[in-house]
Coordinates of C-alpha atoms and ligand atoms in Angstrom, one line a residue:
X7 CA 20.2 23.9 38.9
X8 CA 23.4 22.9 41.2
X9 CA 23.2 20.3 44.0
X10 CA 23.1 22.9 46.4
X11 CA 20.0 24.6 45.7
X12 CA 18.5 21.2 45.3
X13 CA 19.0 20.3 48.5
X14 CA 16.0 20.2 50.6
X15 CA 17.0 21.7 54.3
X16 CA 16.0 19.4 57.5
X17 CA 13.6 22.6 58.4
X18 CA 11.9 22.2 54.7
X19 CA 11.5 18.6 55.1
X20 CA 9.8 18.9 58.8
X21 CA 7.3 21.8 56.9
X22 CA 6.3 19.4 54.4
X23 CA 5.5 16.8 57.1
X24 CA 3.3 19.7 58.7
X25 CA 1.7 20.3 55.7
X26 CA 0.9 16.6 54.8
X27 CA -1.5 16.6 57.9
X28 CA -3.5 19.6 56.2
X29 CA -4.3 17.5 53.4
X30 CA -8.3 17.5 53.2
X31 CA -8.5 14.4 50.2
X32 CA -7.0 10.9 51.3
X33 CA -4.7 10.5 48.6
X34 CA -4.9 7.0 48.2
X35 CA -2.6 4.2 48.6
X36 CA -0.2 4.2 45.8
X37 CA 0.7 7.7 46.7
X38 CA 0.4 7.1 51.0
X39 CA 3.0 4.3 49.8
X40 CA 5.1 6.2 48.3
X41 CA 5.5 8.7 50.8
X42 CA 5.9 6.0 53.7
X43 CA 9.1 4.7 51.6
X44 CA 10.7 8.4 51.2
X45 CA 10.0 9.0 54.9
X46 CA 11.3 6.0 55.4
X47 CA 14.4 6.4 53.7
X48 CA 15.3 10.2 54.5
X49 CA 15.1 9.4 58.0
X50 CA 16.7 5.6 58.4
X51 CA 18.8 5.0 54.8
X52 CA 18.0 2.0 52.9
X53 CA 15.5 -0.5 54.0
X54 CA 16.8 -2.5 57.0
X55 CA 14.0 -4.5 58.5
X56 CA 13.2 -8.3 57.6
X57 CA 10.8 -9.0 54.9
X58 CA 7.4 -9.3 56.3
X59 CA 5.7 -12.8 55.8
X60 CA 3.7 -12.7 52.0
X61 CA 0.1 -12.9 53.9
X62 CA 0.9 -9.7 55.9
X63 CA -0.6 -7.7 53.3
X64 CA -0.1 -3.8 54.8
X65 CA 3.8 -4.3 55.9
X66 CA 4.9 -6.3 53.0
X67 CA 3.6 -3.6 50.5
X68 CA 5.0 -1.1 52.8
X69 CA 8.3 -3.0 52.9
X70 CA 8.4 -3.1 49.4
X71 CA 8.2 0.1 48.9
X72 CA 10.5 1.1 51.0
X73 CA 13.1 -1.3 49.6
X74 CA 12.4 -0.3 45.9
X75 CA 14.4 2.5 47.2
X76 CA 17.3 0.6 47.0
X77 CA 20.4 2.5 47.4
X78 CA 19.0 6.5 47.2
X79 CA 20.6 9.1 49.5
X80 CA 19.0 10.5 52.5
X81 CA 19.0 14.0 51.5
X82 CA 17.8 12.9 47.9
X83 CA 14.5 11.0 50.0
X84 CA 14.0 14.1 51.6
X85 CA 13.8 16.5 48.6
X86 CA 12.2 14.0 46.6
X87 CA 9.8 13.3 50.0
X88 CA 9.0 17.4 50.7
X89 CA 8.2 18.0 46.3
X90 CA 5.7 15.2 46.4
X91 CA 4.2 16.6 49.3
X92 CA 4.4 19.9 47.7
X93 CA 2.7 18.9 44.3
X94 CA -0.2 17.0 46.4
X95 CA -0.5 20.6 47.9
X96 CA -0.7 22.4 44.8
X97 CA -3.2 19.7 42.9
X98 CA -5.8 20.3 46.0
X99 CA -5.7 23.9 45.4
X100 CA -6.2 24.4 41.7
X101 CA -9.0 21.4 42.3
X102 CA -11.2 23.6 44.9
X103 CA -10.7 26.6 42.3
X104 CA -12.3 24.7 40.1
X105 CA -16.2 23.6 39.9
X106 CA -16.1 20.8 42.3
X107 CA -18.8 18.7 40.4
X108 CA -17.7 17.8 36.7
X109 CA -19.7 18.6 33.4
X110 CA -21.9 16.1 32.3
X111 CA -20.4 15.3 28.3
X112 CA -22.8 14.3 25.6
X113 CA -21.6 11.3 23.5
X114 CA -22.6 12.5 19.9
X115 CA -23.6 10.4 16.7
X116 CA -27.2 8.9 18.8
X117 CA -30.7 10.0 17.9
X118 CA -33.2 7.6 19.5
X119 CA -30.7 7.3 23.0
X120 CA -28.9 10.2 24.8
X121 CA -25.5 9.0 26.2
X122 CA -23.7 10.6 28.5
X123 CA -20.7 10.7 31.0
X124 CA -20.8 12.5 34.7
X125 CA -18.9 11.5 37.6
X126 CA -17.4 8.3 36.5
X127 CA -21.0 7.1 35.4
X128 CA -21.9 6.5 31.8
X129 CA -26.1 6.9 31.5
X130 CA -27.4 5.6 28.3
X131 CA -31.1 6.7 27.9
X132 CA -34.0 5.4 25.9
X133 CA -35.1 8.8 23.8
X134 CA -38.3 8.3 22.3
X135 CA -40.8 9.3 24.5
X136 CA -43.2 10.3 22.2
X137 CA -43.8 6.4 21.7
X138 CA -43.4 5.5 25.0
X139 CA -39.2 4.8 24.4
X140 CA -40.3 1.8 21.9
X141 CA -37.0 0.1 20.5
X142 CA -37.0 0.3 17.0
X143 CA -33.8 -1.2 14.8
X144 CA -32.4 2.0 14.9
X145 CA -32.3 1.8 18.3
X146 CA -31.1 -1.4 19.0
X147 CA -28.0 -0.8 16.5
X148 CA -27.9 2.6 18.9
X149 CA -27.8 0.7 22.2
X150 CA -25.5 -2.3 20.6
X151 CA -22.8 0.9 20.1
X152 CA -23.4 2.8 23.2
X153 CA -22.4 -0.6 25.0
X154 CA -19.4 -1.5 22.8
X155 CA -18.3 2.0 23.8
X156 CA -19.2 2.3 27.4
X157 CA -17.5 -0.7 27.9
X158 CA -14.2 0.5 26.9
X159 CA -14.4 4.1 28.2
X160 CA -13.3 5.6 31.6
X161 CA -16.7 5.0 33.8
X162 CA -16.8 3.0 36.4
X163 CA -20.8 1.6 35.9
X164 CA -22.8 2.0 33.4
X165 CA -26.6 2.8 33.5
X166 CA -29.4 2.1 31.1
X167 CA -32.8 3.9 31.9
X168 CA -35.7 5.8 30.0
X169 CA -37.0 9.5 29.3
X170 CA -40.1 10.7 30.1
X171 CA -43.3 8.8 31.4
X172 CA -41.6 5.4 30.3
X173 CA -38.3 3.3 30.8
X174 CA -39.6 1.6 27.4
X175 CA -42.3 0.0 25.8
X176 CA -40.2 -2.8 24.3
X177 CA -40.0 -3.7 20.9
X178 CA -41.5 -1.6 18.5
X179 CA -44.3 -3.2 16.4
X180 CA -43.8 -0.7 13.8
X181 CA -40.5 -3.3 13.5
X182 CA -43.1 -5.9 11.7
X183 CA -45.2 -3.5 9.6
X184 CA -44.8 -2.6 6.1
X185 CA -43.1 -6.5 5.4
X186 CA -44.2 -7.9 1.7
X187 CA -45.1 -11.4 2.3
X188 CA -41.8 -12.3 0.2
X189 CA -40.1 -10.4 2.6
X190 CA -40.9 -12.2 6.2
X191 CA -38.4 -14.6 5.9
X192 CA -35.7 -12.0 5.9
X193 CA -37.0 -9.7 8.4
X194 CA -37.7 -12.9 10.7
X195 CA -34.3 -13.7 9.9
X196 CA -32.4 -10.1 10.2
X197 CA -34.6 -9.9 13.6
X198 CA -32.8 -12.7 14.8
X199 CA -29.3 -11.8 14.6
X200 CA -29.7 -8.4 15.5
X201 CA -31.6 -9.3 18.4
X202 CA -28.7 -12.2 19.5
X203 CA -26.1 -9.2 18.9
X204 CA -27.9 -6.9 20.9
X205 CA -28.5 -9.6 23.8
X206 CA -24.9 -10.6 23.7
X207 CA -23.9 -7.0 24.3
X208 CA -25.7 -7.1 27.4
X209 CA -23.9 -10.7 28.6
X210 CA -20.7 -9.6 27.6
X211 CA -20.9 -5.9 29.1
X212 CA -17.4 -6.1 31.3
X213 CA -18.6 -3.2 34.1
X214 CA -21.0 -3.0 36.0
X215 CA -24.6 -2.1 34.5
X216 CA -27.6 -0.7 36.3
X217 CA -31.1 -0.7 35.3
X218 CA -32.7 2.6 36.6
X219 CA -36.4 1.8 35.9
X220 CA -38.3 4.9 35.8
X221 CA -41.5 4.3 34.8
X222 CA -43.8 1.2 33.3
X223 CA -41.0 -1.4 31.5
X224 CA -42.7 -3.9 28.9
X225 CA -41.0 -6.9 26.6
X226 CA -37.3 -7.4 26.1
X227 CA -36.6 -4.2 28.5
X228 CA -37.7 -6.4 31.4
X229 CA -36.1 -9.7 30.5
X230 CA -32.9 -7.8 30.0
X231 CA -32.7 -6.6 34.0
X232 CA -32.1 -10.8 34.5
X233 CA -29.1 -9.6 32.8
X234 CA -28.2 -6.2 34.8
X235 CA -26.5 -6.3 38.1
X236 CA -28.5 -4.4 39.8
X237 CA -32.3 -3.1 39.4
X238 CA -33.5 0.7 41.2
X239 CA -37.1 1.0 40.3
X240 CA -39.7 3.8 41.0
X241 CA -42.7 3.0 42.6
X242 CA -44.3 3.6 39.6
X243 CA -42.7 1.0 37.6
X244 CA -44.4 -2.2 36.1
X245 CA -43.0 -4.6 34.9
X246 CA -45.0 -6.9 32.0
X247 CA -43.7 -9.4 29.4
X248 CA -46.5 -10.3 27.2
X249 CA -45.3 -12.9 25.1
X250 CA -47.8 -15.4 25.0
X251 CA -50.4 -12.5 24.0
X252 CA -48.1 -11.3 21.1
X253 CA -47.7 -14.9 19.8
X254 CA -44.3 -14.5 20.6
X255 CA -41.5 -16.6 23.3
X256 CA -39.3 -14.8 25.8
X257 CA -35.8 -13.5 24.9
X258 CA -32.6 -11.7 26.9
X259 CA -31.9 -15.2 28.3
X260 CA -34.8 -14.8 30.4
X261 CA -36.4 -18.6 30.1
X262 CA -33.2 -19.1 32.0
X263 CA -32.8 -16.5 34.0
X264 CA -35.9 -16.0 35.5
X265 CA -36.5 -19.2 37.0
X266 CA -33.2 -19.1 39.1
X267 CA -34.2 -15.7 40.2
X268 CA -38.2 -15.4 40.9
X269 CA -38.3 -19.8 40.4
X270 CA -40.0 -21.9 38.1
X271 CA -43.5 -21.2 39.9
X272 CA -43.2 -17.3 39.4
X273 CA -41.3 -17.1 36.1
X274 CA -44.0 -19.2 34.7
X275 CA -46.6 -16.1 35.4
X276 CA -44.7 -14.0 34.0
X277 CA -43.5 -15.7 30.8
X278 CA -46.2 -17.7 30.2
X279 CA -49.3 -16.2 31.5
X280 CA -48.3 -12.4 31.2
X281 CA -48.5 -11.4 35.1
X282 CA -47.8 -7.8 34.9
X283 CA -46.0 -6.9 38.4
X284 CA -45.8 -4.0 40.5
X285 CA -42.4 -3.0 41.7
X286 CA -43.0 -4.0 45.2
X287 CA -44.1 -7.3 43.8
X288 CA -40.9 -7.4 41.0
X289 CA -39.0 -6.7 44.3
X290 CA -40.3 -9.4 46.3
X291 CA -39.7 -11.8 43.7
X292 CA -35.9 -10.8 42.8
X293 CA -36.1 -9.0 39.7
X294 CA -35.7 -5.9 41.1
X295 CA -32.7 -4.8 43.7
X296 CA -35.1 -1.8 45.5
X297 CA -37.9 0.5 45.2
X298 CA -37.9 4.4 45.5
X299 CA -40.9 6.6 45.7
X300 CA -41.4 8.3 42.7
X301 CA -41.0 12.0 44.0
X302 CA -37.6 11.4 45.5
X303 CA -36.3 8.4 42.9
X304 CA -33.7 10.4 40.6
X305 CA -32.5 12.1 43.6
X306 CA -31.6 9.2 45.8
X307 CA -30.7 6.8 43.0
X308 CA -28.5 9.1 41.5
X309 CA -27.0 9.6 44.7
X310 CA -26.5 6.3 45.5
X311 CA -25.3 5.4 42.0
X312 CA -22.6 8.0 42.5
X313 CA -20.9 6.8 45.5
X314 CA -20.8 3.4 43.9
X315 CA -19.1 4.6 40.9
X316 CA -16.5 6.6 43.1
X317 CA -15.2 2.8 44.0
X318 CA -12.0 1.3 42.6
X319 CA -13.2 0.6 38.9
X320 CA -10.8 -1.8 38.1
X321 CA -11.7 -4.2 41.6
X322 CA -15.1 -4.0 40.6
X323 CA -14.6 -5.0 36.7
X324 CA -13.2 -8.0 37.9
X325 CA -15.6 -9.0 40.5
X326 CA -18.2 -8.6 37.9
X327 CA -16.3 -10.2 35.5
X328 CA -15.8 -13.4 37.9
X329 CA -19.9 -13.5 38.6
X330 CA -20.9 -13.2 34.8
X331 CA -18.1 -15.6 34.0
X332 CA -19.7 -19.0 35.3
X333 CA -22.6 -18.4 33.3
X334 CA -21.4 -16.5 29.9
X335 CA -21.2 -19.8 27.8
X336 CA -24.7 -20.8 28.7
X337 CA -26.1 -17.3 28.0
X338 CA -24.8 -17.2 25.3
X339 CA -26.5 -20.9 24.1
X340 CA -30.1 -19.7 26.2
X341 CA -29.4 -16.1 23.8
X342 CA -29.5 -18.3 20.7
X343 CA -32.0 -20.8 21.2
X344 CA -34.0 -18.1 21.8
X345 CA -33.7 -16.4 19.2
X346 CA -34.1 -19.1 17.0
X347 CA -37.8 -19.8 18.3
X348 CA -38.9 -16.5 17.9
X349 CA -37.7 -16.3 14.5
X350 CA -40.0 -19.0 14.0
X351 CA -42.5 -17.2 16.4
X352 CA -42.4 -13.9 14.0
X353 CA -43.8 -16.2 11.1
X354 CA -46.3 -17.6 12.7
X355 CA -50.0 -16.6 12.1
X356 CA -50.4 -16.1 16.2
X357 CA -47.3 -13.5 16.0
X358 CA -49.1 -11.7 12.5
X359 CA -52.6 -11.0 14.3
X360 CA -51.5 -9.8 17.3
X361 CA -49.4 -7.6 15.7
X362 CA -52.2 -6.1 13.0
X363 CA -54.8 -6.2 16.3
X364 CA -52.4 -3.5 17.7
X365 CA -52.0 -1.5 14.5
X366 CA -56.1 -2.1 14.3
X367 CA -56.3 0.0 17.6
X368 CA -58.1 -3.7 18.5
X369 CA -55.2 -4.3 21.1
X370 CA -53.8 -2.6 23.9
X371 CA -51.7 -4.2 26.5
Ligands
LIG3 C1 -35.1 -6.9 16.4 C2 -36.4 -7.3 17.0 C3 -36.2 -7.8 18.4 C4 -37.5 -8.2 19.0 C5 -37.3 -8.7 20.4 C6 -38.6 -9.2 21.0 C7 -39.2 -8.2 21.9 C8 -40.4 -8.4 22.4 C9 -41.1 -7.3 23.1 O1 -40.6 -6.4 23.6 S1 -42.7 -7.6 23.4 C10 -43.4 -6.1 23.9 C11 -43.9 -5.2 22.7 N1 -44.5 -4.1 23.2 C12 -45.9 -3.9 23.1 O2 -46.6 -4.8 22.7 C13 -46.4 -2.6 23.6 C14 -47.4 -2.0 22.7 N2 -47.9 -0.7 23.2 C15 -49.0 -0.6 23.9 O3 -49.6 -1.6 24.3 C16 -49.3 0.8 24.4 O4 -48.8 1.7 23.5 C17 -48.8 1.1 25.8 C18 -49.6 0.3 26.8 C19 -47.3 0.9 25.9 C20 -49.1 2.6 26.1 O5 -50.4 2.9 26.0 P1 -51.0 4.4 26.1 O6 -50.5 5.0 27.3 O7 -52.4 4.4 25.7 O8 -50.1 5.2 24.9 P2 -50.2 5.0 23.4 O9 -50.6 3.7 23.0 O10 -51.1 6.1 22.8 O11 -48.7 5.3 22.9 C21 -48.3 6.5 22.3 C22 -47.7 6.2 20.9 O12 -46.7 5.3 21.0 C23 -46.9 4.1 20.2 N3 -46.2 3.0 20.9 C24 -46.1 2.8 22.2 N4 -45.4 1.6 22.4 C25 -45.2 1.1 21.1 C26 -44.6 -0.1 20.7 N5 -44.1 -1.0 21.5 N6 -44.5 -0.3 19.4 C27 -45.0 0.6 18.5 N7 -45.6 1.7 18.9 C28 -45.7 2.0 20.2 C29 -48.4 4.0 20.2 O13 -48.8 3.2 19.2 C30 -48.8 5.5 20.1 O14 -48.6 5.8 18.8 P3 -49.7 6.8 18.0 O15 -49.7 8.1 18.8 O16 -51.0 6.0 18.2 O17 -49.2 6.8 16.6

């Protein structure tokens, strides 16, 4: 191509200026910025103005925009000015040929959790309703990866809810039957350090993560929310951690956690004397962010949850990053004093017959 048919004529450069204003999607700054500086430049030459003062956020980025120009021709800002425009153009167009919502994509290599990615959201999702979403090893190991990866991929949040009637039952007895007596030791032991891996997941997790609580939520899946950043729950949700009953202590950081949200006089119903809560009351007391009626809760969560993961994902990172950060080391120390006492907990004769009353059909919660 020669210089000349290069060139952008003055009349070209006005119709791209016509057809910036028909533009129907903002942009965004970067690009707004970018433009300003070639306007800039095709119509005055190199920046000339002073340097705006370093707290005059809007006209120093402008300005420096505008001066990374340096030296570049007028006519050379004007045909780099009207392609820009001309390639925004062209990008809106193939996008409205296309479907304007994306497809959902299935993560594979997860049997007991579906994950999935849709509109910068990735939704991890308890999968075993037949037993009321109960959290088996499997699952935990599933949930441990889904994190790692969720953390790391393009979504903006992440969200952790259940399928079916349930978000989950909690842990799965089953994950204490069928142990030899030679054998409690280890699986008290194993337990314990897959449980501390699978709560650290949860402390470290660097986005966003949003509990969407469909349905009743028992055990370790309601001490976790302490560690979500924000809890939507249907009306239909309840929200019980029977420890005492099961012989057990409380886990997911929540002998910490709790108190500073509910306080000491409410967490102590809950972790001690097994108050099971209704949303409205988990709401009242801090656990939980808001409460949806069940018939309209997908719609208006999901929603809700999409607008929020259509802001800037790296400003939110951060931010959430910055809240977590003051307490990471301490979760981390609650997470393994924790689990320490339950190990001992799982040994214990209180732990082993409330477990075989369940099995025995004696025990329901
Ligand atoms: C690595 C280890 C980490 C451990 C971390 C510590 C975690 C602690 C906790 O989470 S404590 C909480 C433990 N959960 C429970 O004790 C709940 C036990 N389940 C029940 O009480 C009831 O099943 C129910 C109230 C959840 C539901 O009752 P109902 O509506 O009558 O349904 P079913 O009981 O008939 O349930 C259908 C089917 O699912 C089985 N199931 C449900 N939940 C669990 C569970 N948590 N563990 C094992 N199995 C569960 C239930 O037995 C039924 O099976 P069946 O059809 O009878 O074979």
């Amino acid at each position: 191509m020669t210089t000349a048919t290069m060139q952008v004529s003055q009349k070209d450069f006005e119709k791209a200026q016509e057809q910036l204003k028909l533009l129907k999607k903002d942009p965004g700054n970067e690009t707004k910025l970018k433009l300003y500086a070639l306007f800039k430049q095709a119509t005055e030459g190199p920046c000339n103005s002073p340097k705006p003062g370093m707290l005059d956020f809007v006209k120093k980025a402008k300005w420096d925009a505008w001066n990374s120009l340096g030296n570049l021709s007028q006519d050379n800002a004007r045909q780099k000015y009207t392609e820009l425009v001309s390639s925004l153009i062209s990008a809106e167009s193939a996008g409205q040929t296309k479907d304007a919502s994306p497809e959902e994509s299935r993560h594979d290599g997860y049997e007991t959790i579906i994950v999935t990615t849709k509109n910068n959201i990735t939704k991890i999702m308890f999968n075993r309703p037949e037993r009321k979403n109960a959290i088996n090893h499997q699952m935990y190991r599933e949930i441990i990866k889904a994190l790692q990866e969720a953390g790391k991929d393009d979504s903006t949040i992440a969200v952790i809810t259940g399928n079916g009637e349930y978000y989950t039952s909690g842990n799965d007895l089953n994950n204490f039957a069928n142990v030899q007596p030679n054998d409690m030791e280890k699986m008290a032991k194993d337990g314990a350090e897959l449980l501390k891996e699978f709560v650290s997941c949860f402390i470290d997790f660097p986005k966003p993560l949003i509990a969407v609580v469909n349905g009743p939520a028992i055990g370790i899946s309601v001490t976790l929310l302490g560690l979500c950043d924000i809890v939507y729950a249907s009306d239909r949700a309840t929200f019980h951690t029977p420890f005492s009953q099961l012989g057990q202590s409380p886990e997911g950081c929540s002998s910490y956690l709790f108190p500073k949200i509910m306080g000491l006089a409410k967490a102590n119903e809950m972790l001690l004397f097994n108050k099971k809560l209704t949303a409205a009351e988990a709401c009242a007391w801090g656990l939980v962010t808001e409460v949806f009626p069940d018939g309209t809760f997908q719609k208006e969560v999901w929603e809700r949850l999409k607008a929020y993961a259509s802001l800037p994902k790296n400003s939110l990172a951060v931010s959430k990053q910055l809240l977590r950060s003051m307490e990471k080391e301490k979760l981390h120390a609650v997470n393994s004093q924790e689990c320490e006492v339950l190990k001992e907990r799982w040994l214990s004769d209180e732990c082993l017959n409330a477990i075989v009353s369940f099995f025995q059909r004696k025990s329901k919660l």
